[in-house]
Structure formats: C-alpha cells, structure tokens
mmCIF file with all atom_site columns, C-alpha atoms in Angstrom:
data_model
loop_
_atom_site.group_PDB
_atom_site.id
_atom_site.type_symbol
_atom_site.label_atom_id
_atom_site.label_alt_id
_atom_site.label_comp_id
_atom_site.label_asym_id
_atom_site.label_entity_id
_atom_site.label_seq_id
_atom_site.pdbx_PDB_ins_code
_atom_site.Cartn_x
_atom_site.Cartn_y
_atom_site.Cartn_z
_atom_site.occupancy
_atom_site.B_iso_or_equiv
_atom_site.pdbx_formal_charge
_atom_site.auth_seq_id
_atom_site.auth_comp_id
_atom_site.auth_asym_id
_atom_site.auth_atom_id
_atom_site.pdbx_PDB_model_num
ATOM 1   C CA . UNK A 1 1   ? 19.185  27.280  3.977   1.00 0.00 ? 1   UNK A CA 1
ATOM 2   C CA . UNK A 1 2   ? 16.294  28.434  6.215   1.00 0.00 ? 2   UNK A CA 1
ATOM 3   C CA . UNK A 1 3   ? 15.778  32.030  6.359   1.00 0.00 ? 3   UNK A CA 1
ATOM 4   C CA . UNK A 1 4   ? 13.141  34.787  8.107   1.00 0.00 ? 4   UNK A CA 1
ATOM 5   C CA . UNK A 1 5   ? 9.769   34.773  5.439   1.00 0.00 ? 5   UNK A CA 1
ATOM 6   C CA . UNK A 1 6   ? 10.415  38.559  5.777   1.00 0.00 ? 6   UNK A CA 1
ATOM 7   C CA . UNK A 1 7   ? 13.956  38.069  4.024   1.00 0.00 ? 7   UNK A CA 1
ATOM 8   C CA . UNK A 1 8   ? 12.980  35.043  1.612   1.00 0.00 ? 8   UNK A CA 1
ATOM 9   C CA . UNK A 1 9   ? 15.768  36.481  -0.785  1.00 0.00 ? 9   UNK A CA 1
ATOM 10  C CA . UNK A 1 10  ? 17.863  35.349  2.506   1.00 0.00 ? 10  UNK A CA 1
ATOM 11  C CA . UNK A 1 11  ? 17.523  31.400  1.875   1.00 0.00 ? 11  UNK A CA 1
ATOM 12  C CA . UNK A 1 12  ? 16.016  29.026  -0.591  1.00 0.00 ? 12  UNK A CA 1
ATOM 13  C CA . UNK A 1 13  ? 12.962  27.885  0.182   1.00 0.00 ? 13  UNK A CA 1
ATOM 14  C CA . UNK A 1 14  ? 12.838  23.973  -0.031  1.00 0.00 ? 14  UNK A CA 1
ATOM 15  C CA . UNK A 1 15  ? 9.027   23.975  -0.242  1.00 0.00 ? 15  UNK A CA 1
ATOM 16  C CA . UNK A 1 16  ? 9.170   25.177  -3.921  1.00 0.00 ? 16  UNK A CA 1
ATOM 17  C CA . UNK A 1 17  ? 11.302  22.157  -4.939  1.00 0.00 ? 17  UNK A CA 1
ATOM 18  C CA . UNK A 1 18  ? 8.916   19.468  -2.871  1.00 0.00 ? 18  UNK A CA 1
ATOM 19  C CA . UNK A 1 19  ? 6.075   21.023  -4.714  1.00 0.00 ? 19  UNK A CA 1
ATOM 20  C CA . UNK A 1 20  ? 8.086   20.068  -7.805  1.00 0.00 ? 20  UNK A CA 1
ATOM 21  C CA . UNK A 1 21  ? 8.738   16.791  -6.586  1.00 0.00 ? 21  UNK A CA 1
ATOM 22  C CA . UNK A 1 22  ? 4.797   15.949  -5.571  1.00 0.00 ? 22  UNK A CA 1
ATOM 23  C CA . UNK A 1 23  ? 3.814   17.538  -8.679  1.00 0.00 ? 23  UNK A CA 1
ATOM 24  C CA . UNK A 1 24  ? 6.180   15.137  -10.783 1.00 0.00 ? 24  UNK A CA 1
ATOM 25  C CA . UNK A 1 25  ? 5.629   12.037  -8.975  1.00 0.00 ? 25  UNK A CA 1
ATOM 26  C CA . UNK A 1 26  ? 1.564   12.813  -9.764  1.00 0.00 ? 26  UNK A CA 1
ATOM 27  C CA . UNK A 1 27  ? 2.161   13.061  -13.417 1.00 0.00 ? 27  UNK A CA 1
ATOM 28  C CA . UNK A 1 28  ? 3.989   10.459  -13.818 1.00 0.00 ? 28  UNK A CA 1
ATOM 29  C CA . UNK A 1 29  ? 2.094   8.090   -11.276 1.00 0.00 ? 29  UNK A CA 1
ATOM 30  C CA . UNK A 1 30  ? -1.569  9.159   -11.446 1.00 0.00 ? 30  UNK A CA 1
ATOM 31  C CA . UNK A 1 31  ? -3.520  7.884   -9.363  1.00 0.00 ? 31  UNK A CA 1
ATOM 32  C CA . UNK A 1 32  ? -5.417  5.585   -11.948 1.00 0.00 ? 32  UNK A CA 1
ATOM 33  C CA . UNK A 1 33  ? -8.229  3.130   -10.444 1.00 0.00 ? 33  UNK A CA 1
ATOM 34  C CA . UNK A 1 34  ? -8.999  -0.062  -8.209  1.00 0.00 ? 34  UNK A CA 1
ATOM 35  C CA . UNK A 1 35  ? -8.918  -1.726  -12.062 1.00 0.00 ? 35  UNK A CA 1
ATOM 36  C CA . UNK A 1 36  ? -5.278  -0.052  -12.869 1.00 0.00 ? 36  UNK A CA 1
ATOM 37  C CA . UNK A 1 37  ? -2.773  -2.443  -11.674 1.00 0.00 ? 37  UNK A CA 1
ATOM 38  C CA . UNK A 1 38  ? -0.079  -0.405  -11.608 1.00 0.00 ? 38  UNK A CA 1
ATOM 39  C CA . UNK A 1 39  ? 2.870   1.375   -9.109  1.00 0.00 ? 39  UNK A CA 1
ATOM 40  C CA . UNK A 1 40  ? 1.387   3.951   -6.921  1.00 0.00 ? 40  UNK A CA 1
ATOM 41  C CA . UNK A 1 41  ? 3.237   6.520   -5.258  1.00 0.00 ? 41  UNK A CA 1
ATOM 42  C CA . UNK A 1 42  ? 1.236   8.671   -2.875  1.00 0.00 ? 42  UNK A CA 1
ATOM 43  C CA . UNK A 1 43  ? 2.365   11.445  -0.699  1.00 0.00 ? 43  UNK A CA 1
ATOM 44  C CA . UNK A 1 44  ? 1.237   11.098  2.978   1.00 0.00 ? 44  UNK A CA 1
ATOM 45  C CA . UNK A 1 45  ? 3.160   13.173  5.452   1.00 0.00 ? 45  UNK A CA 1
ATOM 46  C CA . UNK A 1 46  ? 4.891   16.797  4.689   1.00 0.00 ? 46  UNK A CA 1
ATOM 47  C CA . UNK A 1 47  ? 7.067   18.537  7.000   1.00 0.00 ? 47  UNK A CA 1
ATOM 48  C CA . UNK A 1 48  ? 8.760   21.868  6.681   1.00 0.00 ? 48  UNK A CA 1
ATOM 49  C CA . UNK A 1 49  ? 8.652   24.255  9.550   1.00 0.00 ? 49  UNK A CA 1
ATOM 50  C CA . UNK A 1 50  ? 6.528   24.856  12.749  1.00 0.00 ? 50  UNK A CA 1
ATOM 51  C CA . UNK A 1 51  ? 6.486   28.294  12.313  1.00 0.00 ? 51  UNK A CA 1
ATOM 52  C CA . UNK A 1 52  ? 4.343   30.683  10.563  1.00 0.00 ? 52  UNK A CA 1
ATOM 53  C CA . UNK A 1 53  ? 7.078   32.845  9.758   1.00 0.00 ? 53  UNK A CA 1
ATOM 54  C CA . UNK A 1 54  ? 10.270  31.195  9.121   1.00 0.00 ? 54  UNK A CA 1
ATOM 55  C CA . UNK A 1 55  ? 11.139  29.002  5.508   1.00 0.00 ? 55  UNK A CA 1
ATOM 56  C CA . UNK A 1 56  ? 12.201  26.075  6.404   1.00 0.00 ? 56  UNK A CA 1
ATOM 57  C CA . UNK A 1 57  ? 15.939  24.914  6.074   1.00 0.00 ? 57  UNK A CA 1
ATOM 58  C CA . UNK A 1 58  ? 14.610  21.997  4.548   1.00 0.00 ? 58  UNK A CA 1
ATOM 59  C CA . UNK A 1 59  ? 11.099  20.402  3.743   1.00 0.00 ? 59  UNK A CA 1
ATOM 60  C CA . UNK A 1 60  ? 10.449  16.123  3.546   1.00 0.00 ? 60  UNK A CA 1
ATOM 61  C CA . UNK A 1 61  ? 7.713   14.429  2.349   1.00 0.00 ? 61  UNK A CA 1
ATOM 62  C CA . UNK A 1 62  ? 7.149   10.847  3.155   1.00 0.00 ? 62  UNK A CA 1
ATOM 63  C CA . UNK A 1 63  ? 5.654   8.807   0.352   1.00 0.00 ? 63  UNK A CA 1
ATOM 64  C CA . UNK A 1 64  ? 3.586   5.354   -0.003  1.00 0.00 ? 64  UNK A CA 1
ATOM 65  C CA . UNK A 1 65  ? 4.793   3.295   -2.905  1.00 0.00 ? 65  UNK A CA 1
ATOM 66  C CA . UNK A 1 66  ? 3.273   0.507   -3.971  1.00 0.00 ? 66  UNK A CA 1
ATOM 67  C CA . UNK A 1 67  ? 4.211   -1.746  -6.978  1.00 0.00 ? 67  UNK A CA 1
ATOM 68  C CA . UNK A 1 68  ? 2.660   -4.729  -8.599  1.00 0.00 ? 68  UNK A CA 1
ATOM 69  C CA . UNK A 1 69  ? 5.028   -7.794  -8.576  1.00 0.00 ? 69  UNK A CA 1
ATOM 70  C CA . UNK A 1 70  ? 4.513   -8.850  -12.338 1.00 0.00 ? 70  UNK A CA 1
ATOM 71  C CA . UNK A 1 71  ? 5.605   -5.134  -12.754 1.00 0.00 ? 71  UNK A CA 1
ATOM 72  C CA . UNK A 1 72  ? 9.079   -4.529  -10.762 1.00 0.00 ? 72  UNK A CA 1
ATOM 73  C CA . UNK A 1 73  ? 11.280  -7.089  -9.738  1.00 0.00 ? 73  UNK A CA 1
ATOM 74  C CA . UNK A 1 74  ? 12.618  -5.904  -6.557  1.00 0.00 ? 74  UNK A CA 1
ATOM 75  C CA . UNK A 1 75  ? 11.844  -2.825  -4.188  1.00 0.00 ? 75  UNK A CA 1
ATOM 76  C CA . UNK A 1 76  ? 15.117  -1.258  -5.318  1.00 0.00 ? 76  UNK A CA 1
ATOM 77  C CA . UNK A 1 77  ? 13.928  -1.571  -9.116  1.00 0.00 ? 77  UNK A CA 1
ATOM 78  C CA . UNK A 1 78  ? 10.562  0.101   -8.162  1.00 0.00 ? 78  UNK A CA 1
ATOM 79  C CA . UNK A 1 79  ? 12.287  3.116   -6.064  1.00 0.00 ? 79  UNK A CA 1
ATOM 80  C CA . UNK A 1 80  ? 14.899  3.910   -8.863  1.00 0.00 ? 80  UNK A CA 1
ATOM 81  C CA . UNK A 1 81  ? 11.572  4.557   -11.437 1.00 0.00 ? 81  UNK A CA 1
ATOM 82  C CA . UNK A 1 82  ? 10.149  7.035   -8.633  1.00 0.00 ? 82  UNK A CA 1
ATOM 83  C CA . UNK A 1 83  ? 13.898  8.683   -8.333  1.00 0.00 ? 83  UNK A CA 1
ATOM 84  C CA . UNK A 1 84  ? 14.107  9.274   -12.067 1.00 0.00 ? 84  UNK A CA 1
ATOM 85  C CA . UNK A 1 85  ? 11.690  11.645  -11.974 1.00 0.00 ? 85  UNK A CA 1
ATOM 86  C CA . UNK A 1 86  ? 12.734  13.350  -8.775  1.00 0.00 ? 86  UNK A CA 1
ATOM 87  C CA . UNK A 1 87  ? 14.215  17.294  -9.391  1.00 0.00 ? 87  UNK A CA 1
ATOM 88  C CA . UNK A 1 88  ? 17.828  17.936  -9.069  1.00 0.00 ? 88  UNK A CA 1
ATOM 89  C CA . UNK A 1 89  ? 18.527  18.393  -5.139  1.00 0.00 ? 89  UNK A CA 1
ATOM 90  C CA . UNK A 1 90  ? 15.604  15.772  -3.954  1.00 0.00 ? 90  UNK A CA 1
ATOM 91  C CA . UNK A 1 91  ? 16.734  12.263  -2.614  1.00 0.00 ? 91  UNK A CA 1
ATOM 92  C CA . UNK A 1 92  ? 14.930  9.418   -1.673  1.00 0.00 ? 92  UNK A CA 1
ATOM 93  C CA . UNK A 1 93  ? 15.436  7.860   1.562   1.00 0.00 ? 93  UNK A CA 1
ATOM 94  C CA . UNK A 1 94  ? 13.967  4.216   2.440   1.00 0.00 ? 94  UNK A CA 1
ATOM 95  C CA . UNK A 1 95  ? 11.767  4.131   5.512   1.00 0.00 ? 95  UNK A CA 1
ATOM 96  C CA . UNK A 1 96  ? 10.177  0.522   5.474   1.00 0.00 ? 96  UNK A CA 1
ATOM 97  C CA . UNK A 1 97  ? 10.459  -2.251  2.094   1.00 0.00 ? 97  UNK A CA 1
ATOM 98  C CA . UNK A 1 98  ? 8.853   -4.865  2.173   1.00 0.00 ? 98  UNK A CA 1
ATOM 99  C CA . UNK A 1 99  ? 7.729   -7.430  -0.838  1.00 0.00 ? 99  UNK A CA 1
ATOM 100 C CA . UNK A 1 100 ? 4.449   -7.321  -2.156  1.00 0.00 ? 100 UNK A CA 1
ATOM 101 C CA . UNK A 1 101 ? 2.356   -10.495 -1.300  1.00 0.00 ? 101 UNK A CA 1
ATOM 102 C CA . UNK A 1 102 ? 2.054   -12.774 -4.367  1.00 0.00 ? 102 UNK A CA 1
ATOM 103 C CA . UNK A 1 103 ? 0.706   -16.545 -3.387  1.00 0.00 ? 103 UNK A CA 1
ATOM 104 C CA . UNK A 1 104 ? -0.037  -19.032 -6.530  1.00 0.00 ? 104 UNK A CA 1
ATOM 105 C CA . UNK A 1 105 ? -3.842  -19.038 -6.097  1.00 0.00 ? 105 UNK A CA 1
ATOM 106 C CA . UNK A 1 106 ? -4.379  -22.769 -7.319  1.00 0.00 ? 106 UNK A CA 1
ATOM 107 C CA . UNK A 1 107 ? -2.006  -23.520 -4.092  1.00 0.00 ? 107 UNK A CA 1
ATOM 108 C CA . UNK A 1 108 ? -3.787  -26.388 -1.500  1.00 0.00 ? 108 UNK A CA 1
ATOM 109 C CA . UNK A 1 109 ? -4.126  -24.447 1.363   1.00 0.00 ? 109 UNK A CA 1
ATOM 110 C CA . UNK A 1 110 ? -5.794  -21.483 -0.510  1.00 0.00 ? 110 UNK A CA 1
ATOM 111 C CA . UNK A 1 111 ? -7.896  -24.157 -2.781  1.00 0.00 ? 111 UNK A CA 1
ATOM 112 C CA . UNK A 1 112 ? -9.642  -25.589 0.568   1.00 0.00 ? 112 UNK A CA 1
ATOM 113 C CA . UNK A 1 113 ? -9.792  -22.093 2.261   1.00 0.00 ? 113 UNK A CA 1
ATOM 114 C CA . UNK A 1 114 ? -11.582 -20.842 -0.816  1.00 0.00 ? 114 UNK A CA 1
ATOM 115 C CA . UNK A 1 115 ? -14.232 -24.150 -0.864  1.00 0.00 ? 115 UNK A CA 1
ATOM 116 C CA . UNK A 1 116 ? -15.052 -23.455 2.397   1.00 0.00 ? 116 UNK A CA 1
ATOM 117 C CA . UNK A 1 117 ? -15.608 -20.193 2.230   1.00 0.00 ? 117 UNK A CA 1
ATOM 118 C CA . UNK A 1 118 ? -17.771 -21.120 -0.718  1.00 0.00 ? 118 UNK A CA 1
ATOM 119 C CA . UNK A 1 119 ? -19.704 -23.129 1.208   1.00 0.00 ? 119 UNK A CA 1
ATOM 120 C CA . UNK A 1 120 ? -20.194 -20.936 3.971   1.00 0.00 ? 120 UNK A CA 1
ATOM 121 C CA . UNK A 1 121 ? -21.465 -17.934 1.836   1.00 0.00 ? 121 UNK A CA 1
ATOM 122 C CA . UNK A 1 122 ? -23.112 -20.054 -1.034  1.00 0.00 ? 122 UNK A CA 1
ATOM 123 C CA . UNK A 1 123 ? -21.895 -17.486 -3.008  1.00 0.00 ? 123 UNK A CA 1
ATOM 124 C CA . UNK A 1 124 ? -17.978 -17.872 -5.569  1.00 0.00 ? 124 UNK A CA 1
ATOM 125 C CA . UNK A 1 125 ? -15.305 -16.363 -3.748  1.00 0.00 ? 125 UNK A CA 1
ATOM 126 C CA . UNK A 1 126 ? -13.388 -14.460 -6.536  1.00 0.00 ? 126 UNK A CA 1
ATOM 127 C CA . UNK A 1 127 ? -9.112  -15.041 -6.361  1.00 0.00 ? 127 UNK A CA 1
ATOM 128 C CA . UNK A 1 128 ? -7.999  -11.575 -7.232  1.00 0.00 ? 128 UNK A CA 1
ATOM 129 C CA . UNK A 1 129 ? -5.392  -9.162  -6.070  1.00 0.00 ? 129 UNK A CA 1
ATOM 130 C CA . UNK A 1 130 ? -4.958  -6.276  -3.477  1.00 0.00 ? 130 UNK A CA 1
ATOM 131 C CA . UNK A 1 131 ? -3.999  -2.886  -3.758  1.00 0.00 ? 131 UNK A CA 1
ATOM 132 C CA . UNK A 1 132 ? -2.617  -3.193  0.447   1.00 0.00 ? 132 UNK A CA 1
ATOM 133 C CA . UNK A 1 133 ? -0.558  -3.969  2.205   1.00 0.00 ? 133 UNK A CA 1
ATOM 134 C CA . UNK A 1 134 ? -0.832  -6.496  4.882   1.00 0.00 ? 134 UNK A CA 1
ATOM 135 C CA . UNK A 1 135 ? 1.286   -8.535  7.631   1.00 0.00 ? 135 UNK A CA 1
ATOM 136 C CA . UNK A 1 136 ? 0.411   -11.610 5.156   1.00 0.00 ? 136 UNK A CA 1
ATOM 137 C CA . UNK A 1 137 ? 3.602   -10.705 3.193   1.00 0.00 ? 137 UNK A CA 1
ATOM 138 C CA . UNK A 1 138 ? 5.969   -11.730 5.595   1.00 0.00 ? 138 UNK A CA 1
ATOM 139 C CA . UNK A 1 139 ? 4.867   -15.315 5.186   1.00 0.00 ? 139 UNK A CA 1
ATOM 140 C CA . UNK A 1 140 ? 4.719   -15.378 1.204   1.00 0.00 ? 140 UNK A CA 1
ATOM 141 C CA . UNK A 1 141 ? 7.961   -13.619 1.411   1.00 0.00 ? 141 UNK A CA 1
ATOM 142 C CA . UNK A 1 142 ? 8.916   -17.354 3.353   1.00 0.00 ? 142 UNK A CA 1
ATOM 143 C CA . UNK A 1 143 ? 7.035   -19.096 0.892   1.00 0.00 ? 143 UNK A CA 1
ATOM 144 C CA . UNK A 1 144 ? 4.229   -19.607 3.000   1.00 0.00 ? 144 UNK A CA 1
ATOM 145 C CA . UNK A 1 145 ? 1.233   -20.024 1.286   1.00 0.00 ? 145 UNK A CA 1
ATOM 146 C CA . UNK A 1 146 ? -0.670  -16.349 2.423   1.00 0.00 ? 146 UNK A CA 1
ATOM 147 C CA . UNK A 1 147 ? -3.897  -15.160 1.277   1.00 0.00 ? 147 UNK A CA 1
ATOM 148 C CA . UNK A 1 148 ? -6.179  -12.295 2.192   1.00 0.00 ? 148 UNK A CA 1
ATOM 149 C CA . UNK A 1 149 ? -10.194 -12.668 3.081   1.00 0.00 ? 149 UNK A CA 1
ATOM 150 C CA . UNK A 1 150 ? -12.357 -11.055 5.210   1.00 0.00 ? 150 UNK A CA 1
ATOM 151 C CA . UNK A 1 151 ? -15.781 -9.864  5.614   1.00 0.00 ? 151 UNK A CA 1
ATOM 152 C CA . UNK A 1 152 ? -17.504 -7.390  3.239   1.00 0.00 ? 152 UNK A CA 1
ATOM 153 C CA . UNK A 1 153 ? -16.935 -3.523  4.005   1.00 0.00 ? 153 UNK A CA 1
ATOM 154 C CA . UNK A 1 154 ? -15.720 -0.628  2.447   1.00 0.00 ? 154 UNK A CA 1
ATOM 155 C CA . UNK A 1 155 ? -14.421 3.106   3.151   1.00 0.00 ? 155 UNK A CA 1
ATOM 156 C CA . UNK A 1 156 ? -10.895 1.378   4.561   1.00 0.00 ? 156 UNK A CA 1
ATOM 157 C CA . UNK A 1 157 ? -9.229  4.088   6.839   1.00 0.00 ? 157 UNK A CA 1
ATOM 158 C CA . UNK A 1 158 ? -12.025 6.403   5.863   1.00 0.00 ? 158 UNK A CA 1
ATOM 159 C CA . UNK A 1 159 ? -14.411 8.440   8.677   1.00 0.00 ? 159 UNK A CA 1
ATOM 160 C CA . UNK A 1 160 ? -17.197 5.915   6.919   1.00 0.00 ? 160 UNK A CA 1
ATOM 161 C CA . UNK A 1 161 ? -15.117 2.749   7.472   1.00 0.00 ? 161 UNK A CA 1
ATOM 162 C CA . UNK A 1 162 ? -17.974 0.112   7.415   1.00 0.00 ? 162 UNK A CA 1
ATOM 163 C CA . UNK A 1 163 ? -18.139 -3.874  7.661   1.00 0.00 ? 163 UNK A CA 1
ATOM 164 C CA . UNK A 1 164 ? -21.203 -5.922  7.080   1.00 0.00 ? 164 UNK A CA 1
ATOM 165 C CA . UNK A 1 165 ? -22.440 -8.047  10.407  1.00 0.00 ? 165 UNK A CA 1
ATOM 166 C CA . UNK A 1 166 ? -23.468 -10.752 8.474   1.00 0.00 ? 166 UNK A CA 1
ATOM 167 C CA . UNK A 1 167 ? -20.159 -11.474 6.670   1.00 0.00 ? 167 UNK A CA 1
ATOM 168 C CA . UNK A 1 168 ? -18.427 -10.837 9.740   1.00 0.00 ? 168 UNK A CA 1
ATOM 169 C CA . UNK A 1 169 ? -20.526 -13.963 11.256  1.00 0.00 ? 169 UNK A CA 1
ATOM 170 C CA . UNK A 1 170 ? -19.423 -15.770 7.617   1.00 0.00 ? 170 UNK A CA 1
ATOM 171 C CA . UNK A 1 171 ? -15.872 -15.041 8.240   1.00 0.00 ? 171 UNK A CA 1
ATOM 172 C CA . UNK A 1 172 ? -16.027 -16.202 12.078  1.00 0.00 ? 172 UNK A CA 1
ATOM 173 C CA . UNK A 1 173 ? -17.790 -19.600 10.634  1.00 0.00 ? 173 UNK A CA 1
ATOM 174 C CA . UNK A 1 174 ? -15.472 -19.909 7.934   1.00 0.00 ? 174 UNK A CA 1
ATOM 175 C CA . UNK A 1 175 ? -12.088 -19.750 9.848   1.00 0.00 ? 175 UNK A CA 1
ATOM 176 C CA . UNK A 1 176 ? -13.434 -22.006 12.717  1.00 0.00 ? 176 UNK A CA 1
ATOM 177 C CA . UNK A 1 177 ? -14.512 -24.883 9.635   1.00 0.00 ? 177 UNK A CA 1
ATOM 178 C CA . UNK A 1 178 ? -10.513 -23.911 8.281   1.00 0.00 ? 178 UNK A CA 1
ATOM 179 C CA . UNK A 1 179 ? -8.810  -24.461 11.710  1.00 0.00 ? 179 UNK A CA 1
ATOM 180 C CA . UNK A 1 180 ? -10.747 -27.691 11.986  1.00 0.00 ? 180 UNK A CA 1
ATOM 181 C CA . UNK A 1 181 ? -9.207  -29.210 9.014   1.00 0.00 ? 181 UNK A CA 1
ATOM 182 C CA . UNK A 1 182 ? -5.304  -29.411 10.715  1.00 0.00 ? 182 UNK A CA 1
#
C-alpha cells in the first residue's frame, strides 16, 4: 500500500522488494559474455510512481529472458528457474513466449544458402548461434528450416548502430542468387 513519502511508515514501499528482486535475478543470472551460452534475464522497463513524492502502491519491472534450447526444455521450465529466486511477495507474469530458434545447420536449404553466400564473399560463413531474438522463430517453431544472416555491423540497438556497405551489397547479391534457385 502506497503512501505520502512524508509518512513512509504509512505504506510499504514496493521499490525496496523490486530492488531485491533485480538484485537476485543479477546474481544468479550475470550477465556473462557473447561466448557464455547461457539463460539471460535482463531488466528493461521499471515502473513505480509518477510522482516525486508519493511511494508507489506497487512497483513492476518487465524483464527479457532468454534461454538456450539445449539448456531448458520449454518456456515454462526456463521461467520457473527465474521464479525460484524471486523474494516472497514478487510474481512473475508472462508478457510474450516464444521458442528460441534452433534449425539443424547441415539442413538443405541452409547447406545451399551457406555455399552461396560463400561464394559471394569468398570468405567461410561460420554456422553458429544467436543471442536474439528474431521473427525467424516462428517458422522453426513450424519446422521450417530458418536461419539468420545478414551483413556485417555491430552496436545492435546502440546510438553507434553500424552496418558495413559492402556486405550490405554481399547480402543483396546473395539473396537474389538464393531466390533464383526455386
């Protein structure tokens, strides 16, 4: 219950326990590396009160988790490991799920995608895995064969988001050879 931040003995500030809550969730999933394949959990929108001088009657937090598919099962195995460690009093609500894309990388389609693209750039094309998301998911969750590739850049989201003009030409060359071969 909200109360006046004159009177904080009044109500119980919800803040305190969402601090507990982002502070547990970063202990026990750090953010690690691009190397770590692992479940991250990272908090991206708080919300408490749009006043300077009122505590809030109660505080959110919206959270990104993501989880590695050889890892977790299901999205409801992954979000009971991130509850666990949740304080007394905090509950976990599900805004969006959606499977991780996994897509057997010696598949045909991605096998000729991955020549050409080879060809194009004359240099390997590495099969690897991605920290995103992406709309690609959808498909492999249809057993689609999906993939991700695209041109060379970095800063993602960032203020210094960047792609390289040349690989954007690759890219262009390589989808138009791709789409000729149906």
């Amino acid at each position: 219950l909200g109360s006046h931040a004159a009177a904080p003995w009044e109500g119980k500030n919800p803040l305190f326990l969402l601090s507990k809550a982002i502070t547990a969730l970063e202990s026990r999933f750090p953010a690690g590396t691009f190397e770590d394949w692992q479940m991250t959990v990272s908090p991206t929108m708080l919300k408490g009160t749009d006043a300077q001088n009122k505590i809030p009657d109660e505080a959110t937090c919206r959270i990104d988790i993501r989880y590695p598919p050889e890892k977790y099962t299901s999205a409801e195995e992954a979000l009971a490991e991130v509850q666990k460690v949740l304080p007394a009093g905090c509950t976990l609500e599900v805004f969006q799920k959606a499977l991780p894309l996994k897509t057997d990388p010696l598949h045909s389609v991605i096998q000729q995608y991955k020549a050409i693209a080879e060809d194009v750039t004359k240099k390997p094309v590495p099969i690897g895995r991605e920290h995103g998301a992406t709309d690609a998911r959808h498909f492999a969750a249809h057993e689609i064969p999906a993939f991700l590739h695209g041109p060379v850049g970095g800063n993602l989201h960032g203020a210094n988001e960047w792609a390289s003009i040349e690989s954007l030409l690759e890219n262009v060359e390589i989808n138009r050879r791709w789409i000729e071969t149906f």
